[in-house]
PDB file of C-alpha atoms in Angstrom:
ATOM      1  CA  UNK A  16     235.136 -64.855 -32.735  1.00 47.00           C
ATOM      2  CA  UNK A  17     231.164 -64.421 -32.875  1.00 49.00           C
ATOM      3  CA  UNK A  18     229.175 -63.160 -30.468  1.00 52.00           C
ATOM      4  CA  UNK A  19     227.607 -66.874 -30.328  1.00 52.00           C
ATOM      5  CA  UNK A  20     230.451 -69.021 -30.210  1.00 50.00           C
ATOM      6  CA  UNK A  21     231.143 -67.041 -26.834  1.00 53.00           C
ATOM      7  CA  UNK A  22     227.316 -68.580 -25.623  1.00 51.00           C
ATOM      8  CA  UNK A  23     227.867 -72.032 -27.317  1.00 53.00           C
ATOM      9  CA  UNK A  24     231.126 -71.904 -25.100  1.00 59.00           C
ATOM     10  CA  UNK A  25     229.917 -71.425 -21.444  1.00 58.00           C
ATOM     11  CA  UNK A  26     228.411 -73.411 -19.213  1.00 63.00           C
ATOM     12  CA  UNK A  27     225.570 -74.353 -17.531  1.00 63.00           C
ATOM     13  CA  UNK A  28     226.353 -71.939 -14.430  1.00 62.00           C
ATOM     14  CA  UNK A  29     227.563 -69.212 -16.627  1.00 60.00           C
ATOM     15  CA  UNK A  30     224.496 -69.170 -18.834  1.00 56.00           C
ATOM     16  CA  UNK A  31     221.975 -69.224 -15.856  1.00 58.00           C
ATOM     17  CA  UNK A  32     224.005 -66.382 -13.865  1.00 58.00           C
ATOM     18  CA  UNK A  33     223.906 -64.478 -17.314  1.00 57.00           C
ATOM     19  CA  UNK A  34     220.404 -65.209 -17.610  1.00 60.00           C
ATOM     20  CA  UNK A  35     219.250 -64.231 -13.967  1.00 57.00           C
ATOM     21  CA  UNK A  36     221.093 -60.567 -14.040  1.00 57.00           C
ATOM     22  CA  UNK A  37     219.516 -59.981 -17.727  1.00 57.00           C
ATOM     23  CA  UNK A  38     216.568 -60.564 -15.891  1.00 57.00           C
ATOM     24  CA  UNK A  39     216.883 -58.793 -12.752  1.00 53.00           C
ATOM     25  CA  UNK A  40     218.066 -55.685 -14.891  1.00 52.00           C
ATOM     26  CA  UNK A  41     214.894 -55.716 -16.461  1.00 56.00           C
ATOM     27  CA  UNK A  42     212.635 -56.580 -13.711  1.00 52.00           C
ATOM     28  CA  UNK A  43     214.444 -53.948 -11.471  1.00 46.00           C
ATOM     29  CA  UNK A  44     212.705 -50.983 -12.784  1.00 47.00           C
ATOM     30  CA  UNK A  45     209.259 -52.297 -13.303  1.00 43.00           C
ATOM     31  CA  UNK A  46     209.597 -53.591  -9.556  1.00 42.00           C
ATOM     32  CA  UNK A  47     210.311 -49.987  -8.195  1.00 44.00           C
ATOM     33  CA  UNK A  48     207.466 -48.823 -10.517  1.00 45.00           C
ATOM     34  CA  UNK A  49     204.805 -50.797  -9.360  1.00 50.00           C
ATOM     35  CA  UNK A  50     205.788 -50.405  -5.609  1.00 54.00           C
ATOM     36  CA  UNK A  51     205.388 -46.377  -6.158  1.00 58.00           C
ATOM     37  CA  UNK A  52     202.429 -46.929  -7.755  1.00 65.00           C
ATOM     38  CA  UNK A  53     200.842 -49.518  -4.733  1.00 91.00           C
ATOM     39  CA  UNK A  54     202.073 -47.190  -2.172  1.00 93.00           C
ATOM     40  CA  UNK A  55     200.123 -44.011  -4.173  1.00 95.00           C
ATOM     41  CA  UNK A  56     197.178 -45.501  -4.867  1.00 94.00           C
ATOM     42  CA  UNK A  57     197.038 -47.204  -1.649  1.00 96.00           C
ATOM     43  CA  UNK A  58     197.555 -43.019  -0.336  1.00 97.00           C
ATOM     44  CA  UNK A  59     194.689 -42.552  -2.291  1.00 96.00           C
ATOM     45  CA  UNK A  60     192.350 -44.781  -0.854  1.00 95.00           C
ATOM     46  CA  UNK A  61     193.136 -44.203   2.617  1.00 97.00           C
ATOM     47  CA  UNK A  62     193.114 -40.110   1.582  1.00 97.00           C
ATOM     48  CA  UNK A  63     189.544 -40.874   0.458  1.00 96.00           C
ATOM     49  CA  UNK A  64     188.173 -41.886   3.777  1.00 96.00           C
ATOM     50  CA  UNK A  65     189.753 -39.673   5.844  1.00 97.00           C
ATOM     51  CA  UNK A  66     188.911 -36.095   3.049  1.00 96.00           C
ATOM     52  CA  UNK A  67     185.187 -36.368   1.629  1.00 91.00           C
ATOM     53  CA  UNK A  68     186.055 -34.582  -1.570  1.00 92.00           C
ATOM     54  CA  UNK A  69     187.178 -35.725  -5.097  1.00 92.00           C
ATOM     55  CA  UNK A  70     190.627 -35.525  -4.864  1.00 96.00           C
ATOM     56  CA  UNK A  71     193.379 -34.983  -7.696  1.00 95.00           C
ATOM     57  CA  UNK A  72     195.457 -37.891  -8.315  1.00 96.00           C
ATOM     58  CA  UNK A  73     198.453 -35.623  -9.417  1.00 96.00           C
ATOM     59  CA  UNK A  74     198.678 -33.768  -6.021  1.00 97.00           C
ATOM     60  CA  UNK A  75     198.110 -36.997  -3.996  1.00 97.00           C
ATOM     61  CA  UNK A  76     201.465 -38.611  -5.922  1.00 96.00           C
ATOM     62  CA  UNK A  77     203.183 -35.588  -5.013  1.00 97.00           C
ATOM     63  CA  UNK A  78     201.758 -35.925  -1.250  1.00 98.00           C
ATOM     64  CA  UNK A  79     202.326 -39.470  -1.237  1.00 97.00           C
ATOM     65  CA  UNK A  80     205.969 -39.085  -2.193  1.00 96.00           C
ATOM     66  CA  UNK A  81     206.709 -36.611   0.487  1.00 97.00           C
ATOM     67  CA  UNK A  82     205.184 -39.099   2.967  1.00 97.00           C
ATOM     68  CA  UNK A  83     206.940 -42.021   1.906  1.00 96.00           C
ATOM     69  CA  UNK A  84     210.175 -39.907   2.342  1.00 96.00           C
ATOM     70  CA  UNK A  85     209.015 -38.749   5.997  1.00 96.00           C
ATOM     71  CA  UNK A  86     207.482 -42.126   7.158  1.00 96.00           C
ATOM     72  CA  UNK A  87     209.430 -45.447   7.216  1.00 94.00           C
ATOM     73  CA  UNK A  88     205.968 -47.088   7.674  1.00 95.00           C
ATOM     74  CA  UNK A  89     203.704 -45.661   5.221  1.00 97.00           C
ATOM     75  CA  UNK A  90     202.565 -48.218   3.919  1.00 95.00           C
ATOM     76  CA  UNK A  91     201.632 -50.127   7.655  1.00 96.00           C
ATOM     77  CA  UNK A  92     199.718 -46.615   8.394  1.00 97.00           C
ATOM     78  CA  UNK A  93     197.874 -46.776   5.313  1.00 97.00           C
ATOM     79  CA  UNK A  94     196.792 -50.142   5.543  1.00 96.00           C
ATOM     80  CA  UNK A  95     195.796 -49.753   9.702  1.00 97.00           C
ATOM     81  CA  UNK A  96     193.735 -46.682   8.571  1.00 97.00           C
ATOM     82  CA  UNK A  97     192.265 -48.895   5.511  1.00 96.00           C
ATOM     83  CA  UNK A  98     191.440 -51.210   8.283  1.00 96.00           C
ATOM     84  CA  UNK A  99     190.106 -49.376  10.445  1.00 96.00           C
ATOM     85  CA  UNK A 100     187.416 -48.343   8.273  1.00 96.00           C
ATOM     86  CA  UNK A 101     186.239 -50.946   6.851  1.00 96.00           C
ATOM     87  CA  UNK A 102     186.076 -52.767  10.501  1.00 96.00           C
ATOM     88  CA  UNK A 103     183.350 -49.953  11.214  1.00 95.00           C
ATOM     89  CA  UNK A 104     181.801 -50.330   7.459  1.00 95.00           C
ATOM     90  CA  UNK A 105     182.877 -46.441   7.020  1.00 93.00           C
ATOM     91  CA  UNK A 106     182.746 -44.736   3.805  1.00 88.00           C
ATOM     92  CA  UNK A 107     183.750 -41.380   4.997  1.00 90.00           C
ATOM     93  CA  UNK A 108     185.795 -39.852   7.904  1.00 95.00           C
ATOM     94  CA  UNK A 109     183.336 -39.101  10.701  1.00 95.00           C
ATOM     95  CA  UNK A 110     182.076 -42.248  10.798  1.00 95.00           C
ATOM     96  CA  UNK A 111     185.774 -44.435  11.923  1.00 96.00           C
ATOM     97  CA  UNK A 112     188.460 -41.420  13.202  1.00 97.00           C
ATOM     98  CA  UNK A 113     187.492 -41.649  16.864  1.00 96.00           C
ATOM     99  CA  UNK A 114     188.889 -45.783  16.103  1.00 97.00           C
ATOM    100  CA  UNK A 115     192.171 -44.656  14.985  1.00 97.00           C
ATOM    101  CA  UNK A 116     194.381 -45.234  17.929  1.00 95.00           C
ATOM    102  CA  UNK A 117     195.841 -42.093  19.250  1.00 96.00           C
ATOM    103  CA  UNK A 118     199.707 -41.231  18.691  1.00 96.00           C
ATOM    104  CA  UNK A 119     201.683 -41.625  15.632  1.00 97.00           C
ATOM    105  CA  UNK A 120     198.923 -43.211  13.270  1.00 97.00           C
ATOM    106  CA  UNK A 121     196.401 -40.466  14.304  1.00 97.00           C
ATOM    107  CA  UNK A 122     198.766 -37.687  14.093  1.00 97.00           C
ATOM    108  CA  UNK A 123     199.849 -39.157  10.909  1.00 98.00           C
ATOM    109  CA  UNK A 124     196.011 -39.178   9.518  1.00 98.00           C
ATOM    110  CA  UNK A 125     195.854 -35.429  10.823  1.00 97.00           C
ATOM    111  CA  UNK A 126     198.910 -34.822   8.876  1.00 98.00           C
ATOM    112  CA  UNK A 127     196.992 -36.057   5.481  1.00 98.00           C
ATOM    113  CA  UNK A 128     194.050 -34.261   6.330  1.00 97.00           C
ATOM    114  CA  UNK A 129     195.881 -31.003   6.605  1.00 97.00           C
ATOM    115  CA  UNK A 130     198.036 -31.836   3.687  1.00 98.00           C
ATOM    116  CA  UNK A 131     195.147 -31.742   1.406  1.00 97.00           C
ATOM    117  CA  UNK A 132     193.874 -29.050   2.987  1.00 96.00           C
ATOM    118  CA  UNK A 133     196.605 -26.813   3.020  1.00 95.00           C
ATOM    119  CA  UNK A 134     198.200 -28.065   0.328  1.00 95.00           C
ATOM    120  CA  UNK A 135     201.898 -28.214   1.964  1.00 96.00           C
ATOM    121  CA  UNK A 136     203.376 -30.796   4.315  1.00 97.00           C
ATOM    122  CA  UNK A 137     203.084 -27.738   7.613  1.00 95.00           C
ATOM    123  CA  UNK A 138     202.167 -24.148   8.642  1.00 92.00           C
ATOM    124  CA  UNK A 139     206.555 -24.047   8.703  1.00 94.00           C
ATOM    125  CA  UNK A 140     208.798 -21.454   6.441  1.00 91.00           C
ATOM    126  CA  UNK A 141     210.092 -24.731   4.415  1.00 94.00           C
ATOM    127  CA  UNK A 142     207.569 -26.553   3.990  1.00 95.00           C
ATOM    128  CA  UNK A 143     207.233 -28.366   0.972  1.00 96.00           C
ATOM    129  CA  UNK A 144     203.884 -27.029  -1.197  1.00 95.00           C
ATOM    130  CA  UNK A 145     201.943 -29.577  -3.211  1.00 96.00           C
ATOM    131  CA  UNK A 146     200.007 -27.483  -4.638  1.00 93.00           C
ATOM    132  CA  UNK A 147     197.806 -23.687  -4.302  1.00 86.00           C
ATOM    133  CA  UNK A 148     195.590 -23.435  -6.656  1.00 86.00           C
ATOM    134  CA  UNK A 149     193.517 -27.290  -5.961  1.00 92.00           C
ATOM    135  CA  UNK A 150     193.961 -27.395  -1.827  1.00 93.00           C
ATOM    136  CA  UNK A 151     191.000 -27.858  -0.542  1.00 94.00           C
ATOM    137  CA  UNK A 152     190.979 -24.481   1.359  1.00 90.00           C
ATOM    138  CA  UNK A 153     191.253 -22.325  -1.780  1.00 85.00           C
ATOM    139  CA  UNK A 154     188.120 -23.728  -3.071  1.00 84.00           C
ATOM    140  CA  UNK A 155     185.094 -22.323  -1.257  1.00 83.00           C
ATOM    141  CA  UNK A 156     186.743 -18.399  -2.483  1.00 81.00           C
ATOM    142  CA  UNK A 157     187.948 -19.753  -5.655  1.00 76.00           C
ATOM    143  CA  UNK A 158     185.580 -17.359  -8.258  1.00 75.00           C
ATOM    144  CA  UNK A 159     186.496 -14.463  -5.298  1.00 76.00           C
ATOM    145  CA  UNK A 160     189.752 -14.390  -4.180  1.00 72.00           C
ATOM    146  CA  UNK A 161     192.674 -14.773  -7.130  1.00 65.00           C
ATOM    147  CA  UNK A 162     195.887 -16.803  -6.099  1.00 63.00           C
ATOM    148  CA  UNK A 163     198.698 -14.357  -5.359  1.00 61.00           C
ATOM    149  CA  UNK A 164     200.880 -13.368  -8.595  1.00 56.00           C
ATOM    150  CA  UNK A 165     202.643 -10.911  -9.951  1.00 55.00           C
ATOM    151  CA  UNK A 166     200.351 -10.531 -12.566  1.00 54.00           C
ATOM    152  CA  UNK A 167     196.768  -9.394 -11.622  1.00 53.00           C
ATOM    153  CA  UNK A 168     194.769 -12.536 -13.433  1.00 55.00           C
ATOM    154  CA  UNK A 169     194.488 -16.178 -13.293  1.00 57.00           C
ATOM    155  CA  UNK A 170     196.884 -18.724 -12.787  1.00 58.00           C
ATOM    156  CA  UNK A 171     199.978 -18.572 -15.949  1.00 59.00           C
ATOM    157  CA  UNK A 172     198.543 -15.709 -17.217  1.00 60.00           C
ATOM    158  CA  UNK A 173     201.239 -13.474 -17.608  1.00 58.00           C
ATOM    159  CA  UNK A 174     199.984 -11.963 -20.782  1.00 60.00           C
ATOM    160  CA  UNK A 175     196.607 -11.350 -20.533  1.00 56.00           C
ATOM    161  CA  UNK A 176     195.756  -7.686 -19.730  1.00 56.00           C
ATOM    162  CA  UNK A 177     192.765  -8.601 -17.645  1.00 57.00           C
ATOM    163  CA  UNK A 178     192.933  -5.445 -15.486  1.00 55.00           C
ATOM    164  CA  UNK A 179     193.528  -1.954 -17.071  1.00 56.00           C
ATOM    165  CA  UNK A 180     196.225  -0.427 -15.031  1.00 58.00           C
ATOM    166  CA  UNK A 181     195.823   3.292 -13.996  1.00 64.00           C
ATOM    167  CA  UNK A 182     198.836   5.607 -13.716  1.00 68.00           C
ATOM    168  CA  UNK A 183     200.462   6.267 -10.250  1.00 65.00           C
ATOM    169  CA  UNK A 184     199.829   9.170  -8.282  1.00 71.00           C
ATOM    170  CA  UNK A 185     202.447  12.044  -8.514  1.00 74.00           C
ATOM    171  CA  UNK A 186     202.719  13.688  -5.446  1.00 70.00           C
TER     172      UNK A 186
END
């Protein structure tokens, strides 16, 4: 039998049940997609008001994604903080944080703060790092202080021989 003598055969209710789980199946990704990508660009915006510095779209996904796993109401937060500014007209931190209502949504703007900052989710052992070499602390002795390596260069340069190495002392 062909593949469209089966289709010819079923009914009205078959068809449209066939029809409605094609289409879920198909929406079903691009749904989950679009939600990551409202929640990280809505990160972004409220990370923009509360850190006055261009920030790097890469790190805040990774950021954003930790939140989202550690707060069942990101997206609430975001928007009250989003809010919050724009009530006061404020384009940059000091002018709406005293408005943020003390607790879990200040704590939580904090928590972004020093997340860019820092560039890990806390000061603990296993914290998760977003990133070294762009938080916002490792700017301002970028050109002076190198990131910590094995190697005594820049960032994945393990080959360059930027530094002649001496012998050891024999004692």
């Amino acid at each position: 039998m062909k593949p469209h003598s089966q289709i010819a055969r079923m009914n009205r209710r078959q068809l449209f049940l066939l029809g409605t789980a094609a289409m879920l199946a198909n929406a079903m990704p691009s749904f989950t997609f679009a939600a990551t990508q409202d929640i990280e660009s809505r990160f972004m915006g409220a990370s923009q008001l509360l850190v006055n510095h261009d920030l790097s779209p890469a790190v805040g996904a990774r950021i954003a994604a930790f939140a989202q796993a550690s707060y069942p109401n990101l997206g609430d937060m975001l928007d009250r903080i989003t809010e919050t500014a724009a009530a006061r007209g404020a384009s940059r931190v000091e002018d709406f944080f005293d408005a943020i209502p003390e607790g879990e949504l200040r704590d939580f703007a904090f928590w972004v703060i020093s997340a860019w900052y820092t560039g890990s989710s806390s000061g603990d052992r296993d914290a998760t790092l977003f990133t070294y070499e762009e938080a916002l602390l490792y700017q301002p002795t970028i050109d002076m202080v190198p990131i910590p390596t094995f190697g005594f260069s820049a960032p994945n340069a393990w080959g360059n021989d930027l530094y002649p190495l001496t012998d050891l002392p024999r004692f």
